[in-house]
Short mmCIF file of N, CA, C and O in Angstrom, two decimals:
data_model
loop_
_atom_site.label_atom_id
_atom_site.label_comp_id
_atom_site.label_asym_id
_atom_site.label_seq_id
_atom_site.Cartn_x
_atom_site.Cartn_y
_atom_site.Cartn_z
N UNK A 1 -20.57 4.51 -14.29
CA UNK A 1 -19.63 4.68 -15.37
C UNK A 1 -20.21 4.03 -16.64
O UNK A 1 -20.10 4.60 -17.72
N UNK A 2 -20.79 2.86 -16.48
CA UNK A 2 -21.38 2.19 -17.65
C UNK A 2 -22.51 3.03 -18.24
O UNK A 2 -22.64 3.13 -19.46
N UNK A 3 -23.34 3.63 -17.37
CA UNK A 3 -24.42 4.48 -17.86
C UNK A 3 -23.86 5.65 -18.68
O UNK A 3 -24.42 6.01 -19.71
N UNK A 4 -22.77 6.24 -18.19
CA UNK A 4 -22.16 7.34 -18.92
C UNK A 4 -21.62 6.87 -20.28
O UNK A 4 -21.81 7.53 -21.30
N UNK A 5 -20.95 5.72 -20.26
CA UNK A 5 -20.38 5.22 -21.52
C UNK A 5 -21.47 4.90 -22.54
O UNK A 5 -21.27 5.10 -23.73
N UNK A 6 -22.61 4.43 -22.05
CA UNK A 6 -23.70 4.11 -22.97
C UNK A 6 -24.42 5.35 -23.49
O UNK A 6 -24.76 5.43 -24.67
N UNK A 7 -24.65 6.31 -22.59
CA UNK A 7 -25.48 7.46 -22.98
C UNK A 7 -24.69 8.75 -23.22
O UNK A 7 -25.22 9.68 -23.83
N UNK A 8 -23.47 8.83 -22.71
CA UNK A 8 -22.66 10.05 -22.76
C UNK A 8 -23.35 11.24 -22.10
O UNK A 8 -23.09 12.39 -22.43
N UNK A 9 -24.23 10.95 -21.17
CA UNK A 9 -24.94 11.98 -20.41
C UNK A 9 -24.07 12.44 -19.25
O UNK A 9 -23.67 11.64 -18.40
N UNK A 10 -23.75 13.72 -19.19
CA UNK A 10 -22.84 14.27 -18.18
C UNK A 10 -23.40 14.15 -16.76
O UNK A 10 -22.63 14.22 -15.80
N UNK A 11 -24.70 13.96 -16.61
CA UNK A 11 -25.26 13.80 -15.25
C UNK A 11 -24.66 12.58 -14.55
O UNK A 11 -24.48 12.58 -13.34
N UNK A 12 -24.32 11.56 -15.32
CA UNK A 12 -23.72 10.35 -14.72
C UNK A 12 -22.33 10.64 -14.16
O UNK A 12 -21.93 10.07 -13.15
N UNK A 13 -21.60 11.56 -14.81
CA UNK A 13 -20.28 11.94 -14.30
C UNK A 13 -20.40 12.65 -12.96
O UNK A 13 -19.55 12.48 -12.08
N UNK A 14 -21.45 13.43 -12.78
CA UNK A 14 -21.66 14.11 -11.49
C UNK A 14 -21.88 13.09 -10.39
O UNK A 14 -21.36 13.24 -9.28
N UNK A 15 -22.62 12.04 -10.68
CA UNK A 15 -22.86 10.98 -9.69
C UNK A 15 -21.54 10.28 -9.36
O UNK A 15 -21.23 10.02 -8.19
N UNK A 16 -20.74 10.02 -10.37
CA UNK A 16 -19.44 9.37 -10.15
C UNK A 16 -18.55 10.24 -9.27
O UNK A 16 -17.90 9.75 -8.35
N UNK A 17 -18.52 11.56 -9.55
CA UNK A 17 -17.73 12.48 -8.72
C UNK A 17 -18.19 12.47 -7.28
O UNK A 17 -17.38 12.46 -6.36
N UNK A 18 -19.50 12.46 -7.05
CA UNK A 18 -20.03 12.44 -5.68
C UNK A 18 -19.66 11.16 -4.95
O UNK A 18 -19.28 11.18 -3.79
N UNK A 19 -19.78 10.04 -5.64
CA UNK A 19 -19.43 8.75 -5.03
C UNK A 19 -17.93 8.71 -4.72
O UNK A 19 -17.52 8.27 -3.65
N UNK A 20 -17.09 9.18 -5.66
CA UNK A 20 -15.65 9.23 -5.42
C UNK A 20 -15.31 10.10 -4.21
O UNK A 20 -14.50 9.73 -3.37
N UNK A 21 -15.94 11.26 -4.13
CA UNK A 21 -15.70 12.17 -3.01
C UNK A 21 -16.10 11.52 -1.69
O UNK A 21 -15.36 11.57 -0.71
N UNK A 22 -17.24 10.87 -1.68
CA UNK A 22 -17.73 10.19 -0.47
C UNK A 22 -16.78 9.07 -0.05
O UNK A 22 -16.44 8.95 1.12
N UNK A 23 -16.31 8.28 -1.01
CA UNK A 23 -15.40 7.18 -0.69
C UNK A 23 -14.06 7.69 -0.19
O UNK A 23 -13.46 7.11 0.72
N UNK A 24 -13.56 8.79 -0.76
CA UNK A 24 -12.31 9.37 -0.29
C UNK A 24 -12.44 9.88 1.14
O UNK A 24 -11.53 9.74 1.95
N UNK A 25 -13.59 10.46 1.47
CA UNK A 25 -13.81 10.94 2.84
C UNK A 25 -13.85 9.78 3.81
O UNK A 25 -13.40 9.89 4.95
N UNK A 26 -14.39 8.64 3.39
CA UNK A 26 -14.44 7.46 4.25
C UNK A 26 -13.05 6.89 4.52
O UNK A 26 -12.80 6.35 5.60
N UNK A 27 -12.17 6.99 3.54
CA UNK A 27 -10.85 6.38 3.68
C UNK A 27 -9.78 7.34 4.21
O UNK A 27 -8.63 6.97 4.33
N UNK A 28 -10.15 8.56 4.53
CA UNK A 28 -9.19 9.54 5.03
C UNK A 28 -8.66 9.10 6.39
O UNK A 28 -9.43 8.75 7.29
N UNK A 29 -7.33 9.08 6.57
CA UNK A 29 -6.78 8.70 7.87
C UNK A 29 -7.11 9.74 8.93
O UNK A 29 -7.30 10.91 8.62
N UNK A 30 -7.17 9.29 10.18
CA UNK A 30 -7.48 10.21 11.28
C UNK A 30 -6.39 11.25 11.45
O UNK A 30 -6.66 12.39 11.77
N UNK A 31 -5.15 10.87 11.25
CA UNK A 31 -4.03 11.76 11.48
C UNK A 31 -3.21 11.84 10.20
O UNK A 31 -2.74 10.83 9.70
N UNK A 32 -3.02 13.03 9.66
CA UNK A 32 -2.29 13.16 8.40
C UNK A 32 -1.13 14.14 8.50
O UNK A 32 -0.65 14.63 7.52
N UNK A 33 -0.68 14.43 9.70
CA UNK A 33 0.45 15.33 9.88
C UNK A 33 1.74 14.54 9.68
O UNK A 33 1.95 13.50 10.29
N UNK A 34 2.63 15.03 8.80
CA UNK A 34 3.87 14.31 8.49
C UNK A 34 4.73 14.04 9.71
O UNK A 34 5.38 13.01 9.79
N UNK A 35 4.73 14.94 10.66
CA UNK A 35 5.60 14.79 11.82
C UNK A 35 5.00 13.98 12.95
O UNK A 35 5.69 13.63 13.89
N UNK A 36 3.73 13.69 12.89
CA UNK A 36 3.06 12.98 13.98
C UNK A 36 3.42 11.50 13.95
O UNK A 36 3.34 10.85 12.91
N UNK A 37 3.82 10.93 15.10
CA UNK A 37 4.22 9.52 15.13
C UNK A 37 3.06 8.55 14.84
O UNK A 37 3.29 7.40 14.49
N UNK A 38 1.82 9.01 14.98
CA UNK A 38 0.67 8.14 14.71
C UNK A 38 0.18 8.25 13.27
O UNK A 38 -0.82 7.64 12.90
N UNK A 39 0.88 9.02 12.47
CA UNK A 39 0.51 9.22 11.07
C UNK A 39 0.60 7.90 10.31
O UNK A 39 1.53 7.12 10.48
N UNK A 40 -0.37 7.63 9.47
CA UNK A 40 -0.42 6.39 8.69
C UNK A 40 0.82 6.26 7.81
O UNK A 40 1.43 5.19 7.73
N UNK A 41 1.22 7.34 7.16
CA UNK A 41 2.38 7.30 6.28
C UNK A 41 3.65 7.02 7.07
O UNK A 41 4.49 6.21 6.67
N UNK A 42 3.79 7.65 8.23
CA UNK A 42 4.95 7.42 9.08
C UNK A 42 5.00 5.97 9.53
O UNK A 42 6.07 5.35 9.54
N UNK A 43 3.85 5.40 9.88
CA UNK A 43 3.81 4.00 10.29
C UNK A 43 4.22 3.08 9.16
O UNK A 43 4.93 2.09 9.36
N UNK A 44 3.78 3.39 7.93
CA UNK A 44 4.16 2.56 6.78
C UNK A 44 5.66 2.65 6.52
O UNK A 44 6.30 1.64 6.22
N UNK A 45 6.24 3.83 6.65
CA UNK A 45 7.69 3.99 6.46
C UNK A 45 8.45 3.19 7.51
O UNK A 45 9.43 2.52 7.19
N UNK A 46 7.99 3.26 8.76
CA UNK A 46 8.63 2.50 9.83
C UNK A 46 8.54 0.99 9.56
O UNK A 46 9.52 0.27 9.76
N UNK A 47 7.38 0.54 9.12
CA UNK A 47 7.21 -0.88 8.81
C UNK A 47 8.16 -1.30 7.70
O UNK A 47 8.76 -2.38 7.76
N UNK A 48 8.29 -0.47 6.66
CA UNK A 48 9.19 -0.78 5.56
C UNK A 48 10.64 -0.81 6.04
O UNK A 48 11.41 -1.70 5.68
N UNK A 49 11.01 0.15 6.88
CA UNK A 49 12.37 0.18 7.43
C UNK A 49 12.65 -1.07 8.26
O UNK A 49 13.73 -1.66 8.17
N UNK A 50 11.68 -1.48 9.06
CA UNK A 50 11.85 -2.69 9.86
C UNK A 50 11.98 -3.93 8.98
O UNK A 50 12.78 -4.82 9.26
N UNK A 51 11.19 -3.97 7.93
CA UNK A 51 11.27 -5.09 6.99
C UNK A 51 12.64 -5.13 6.32
O UNK A 51 13.26 -6.19 6.21
N UNK A 52 13.13 -3.97 5.88
CA UNK A 52 14.46 -3.91 5.25
C UNK A 52 15.55 -4.31 6.24
O UNK A 52 16.50 -5.02 5.87
N UNK A 53 15.42 -3.90 7.49
CA UNK A 53 16.39 -4.30 8.51
C UNK A 53 16.36 -5.80 8.73
O UNK A 53 17.41 -6.44 8.88
N UNK A 54 15.18 -6.38 8.74
CA UNK A 54 15.04 -7.83 8.91
C UNK A 54 15.66 -8.56 7.73
O UNK A 54 16.36 -9.56 7.90
N UNK A 55 15.44 -8.05 6.52
CA UNK A 55 16.06 -8.65 5.34
C UNK A 55 17.58 -8.51 5.39
O UNK A 55 18.31 -9.43 5.03
N UNK A 56 18.07 -7.36 5.87
CA UNK A 56 19.52 -7.15 5.98
C UNK A 56 20.13 -8.13 6.98
O UNK A 56 21.21 -8.68 6.74
N UNK A 57 19.43 -8.38 8.07
CA UNK A 57 19.89 -9.34 9.07
C UNK A 57 20.00 -10.73 8.47
O UNK A 57 20.83 -11.53 8.89
N UNK A 58 19.18 -11.00 7.46
CA UNK A 58 19.15 -12.32 6.85
C UNK A 58 19.85 -12.36 5.49
O UNK A 58 19.53 -13.19 4.64
N UNK A 59 20.77 -11.44 5.26
CA UNK A 59 21.62 -11.54 4.08
C UNK A 59 21.29 -10.64 2.90
O UNK A 59 21.86 -10.81 1.83
N UNK A 60 20.38 -9.71 3.04
CA UNK A 60 20.07 -8.78 1.94
C UNK A 60 20.30 -7.35 2.44
O UNK A 60 19.36 -6.68 2.85
N UNK A 61 21.56 -6.87 2.39
CA UNK A 61 21.86 -5.57 2.98
C UNK A 61 21.25 -4.37 2.26
O UNK A 61 21.06 -3.32 2.85
N UNK A 62 20.94 -4.48 0.99
CA UNK A 62 20.44 -3.34 0.23
C UNK A 62 18.98 -3.53 -0.17
O UNK A 62 18.58 -3.14 -1.27
N UNK A 63 18.16 -4.09 0.68
CA UNK A 63 16.77 -4.45 0.33
C UNK A 63 15.96 -3.25 -0.14
O UNK A 63 15.14 -3.38 -1.05
N UNK A 64 16.17 -2.08 0.43
CA UNK A 64 15.41 -0.90 0.04
C UNK A 64 15.73 -0.39 -1.35
O UNK A 64 14.99 0.42 -1.91
N UNK A 65 16.82 -0.87 -1.95
CA UNK A 65 17.23 -0.42 -3.27
C UNK A 65 16.94 -1.45 -4.37
O UNK A 65 17.23 -1.21 -5.53
N UNK A 66 16.40 -2.61 -3.98
CA UNK A 66 16.12 -3.66 -4.95
C UNK A 66 14.93 -3.31 -5.84
O UNK A 66 14.01 -2.62 -5.39
N UNK A 67 14.93 -3.78 -7.08
CA UNK A 67 13.73 -3.65 -7.90
C UNK A 67 12.58 -4.42 -7.24
O UNK A 67 12.81 -5.35 -6.46
N UNK A 68 11.38 -4.04 -7.54
CA UNK A 68 10.20 -4.58 -6.87
C UNK A 68 10.14 -6.11 -6.94
O UNK A 68 9.88 -6.77 -5.94
N UNK A 69 10.39 -6.68 -8.11
CA UNK A 69 10.31 -8.13 -8.27
C UNK A 69 11.33 -8.83 -7.37
O UNK A 69 11.00 -9.80 -6.67
N UNK A 70 12.57 -8.33 -7.34
CA UNK A 70 13.58 -8.93 -6.49
C UNK A 70 13.25 -8.75 -5.02
O UNK A 70 13.49 -9.65 -4.20
N UNK A 71 12.70 -7.60 -4.67
CA UNK A 71 12.32 -7.36 -3.28
C UNK A 71 11.28 -8.38 -2.83
O UNK A 71 11.40 -8.99 -1.77
N UNK A 72 10.26 -8.60 -3.65
CA UNK A 72 9.22 -9.57 -3.30
C UNK A 72 9.77 -10.99 -3.27
O UNK A 72 9.36 -11.80 -2.44
N UNK A 73 10.71 -11.30 -4.16
CA UNK A 73 11.33 -12.63 -4.15
C UNK A 73 12.10 -12.84 -2.86
O UNK A 73 12.00 -13.91 -2.22
N UNK A 74 12.86 -11.85 -2.44
CA UNK A 74 13.61 -11.96 -1.18
C UNK A 74 12.67 -12.05 0.02
O UNK A 74 12.90 -12.80 0.96
N UNK A 75 11.60 -11.29 -0.03
CA UNK A 75 10.61 -11.33 1.04
C UNK A 75 9.96 -12.71 1.13
O UNK A 75 9.80 -13.27 2.21
N UNK A 76 9.61 -13.28 -0.01
CA UNK A 76 9.03 -14.62 -0.05
C UNK A 76 10.01 -15.64 0.50
O UNK A 76 9.64 -16.53 1.28
N UNK A 77 11.28 -15.51 0.12
CA UNK A 77 12.32 -16.41 0.63
C UNK A 77 12.42 -16.31 2.15
O UNK A 77 12.49 -17.32 2.85
N UNK A 78 12.39 -15.09 2.68
CA UNK A 78 12.49 -14.90 4.12
C UNK A 78 11.28 -15.48 4.84
O UNK A 78 11.43 -16.12 5.89
N UNK A 79 10.10 -15.30 4.29
CA UNK A 79 8.89 -15.86 4.91
C UNK A 79 8.98 -17.38 4.98
O UNK A 79 8.66 -17.98 6.01
N UNK A 80 9.41 -18.00 3.89
CA UNK A 80 9.55 -19.46 3.88
C UNK A 80 10.60 -19.92 4.87
O UNK A 80 10.44 -20.93 5.56
N UNK A 81 11.69 -19.17 4.97
CA UNK A 81 12.77 -19.50 5.90
C UNK A 81 12.25 -19.44 7.34
O UNK A 81 12.50 -20.36 8.14
N UNK A 82 11.53 -18.38 7.66
CA UNK A 82 10.99 -18.24 9.01
C UNK A 82 9.96 -19.34 9.33
O UNK A 82 9.90 -19.82 10.45
N UNK A 83 9.17 -19.73 8.33
CA UNK A 83 8.19 -20.82 8.53
C UNK A 83 8.92 -22.13 8.82
O UNK A 83 8.50 -22.89 9.69
N UNK A 84 10.01 -22.40 8.07
CA UNK A 84 10.77 -23.64 8.30
C UNK A 84 11.40 -23.63 9.69
O UNK A 84 11.41 -24.65 10.37
N UNK A 85 11.90 -22.49 10.11
CA UNK A 85 12.55 -22.40 11.42
C UNK A 85 11.57 -22.51 12.57
O UNK A 85 11.92 -22.96 13.65
N UNK A 86 10.32 -22.11 12.34
CA UNK A 86 9.33 -22.14 13.43
C UNK A 86 8.75 -23.54 13.64
O UNK A 86 8.06 -23.78 14.62
N UNK A 87 8.99 -24.45 12.71
CA UNK A 87 8.44 -25.81 12.85
C UNK A 87 9.26 -26.64 13.79
O UNK A 87 10.28 -26.60 14.14
#
């Protein structure tokens, strides 16, 4: 990218596209079917649902609807609470 910015030579953009394509192929999940239970996206949704349920159990019933900052604050509070309880 720096070479392109310095020289404005389009050949550098081709190299960037090839590297981007290669990196995307490396990070492609094995299973990408929406309905498959082993799908990465499905697993992330389940993890989020479990986290929201755990927060609801600990006094935050609408965790999935909180703004991001408040969600992270509640999550941090829960982590500290669990750490204190485990001691």
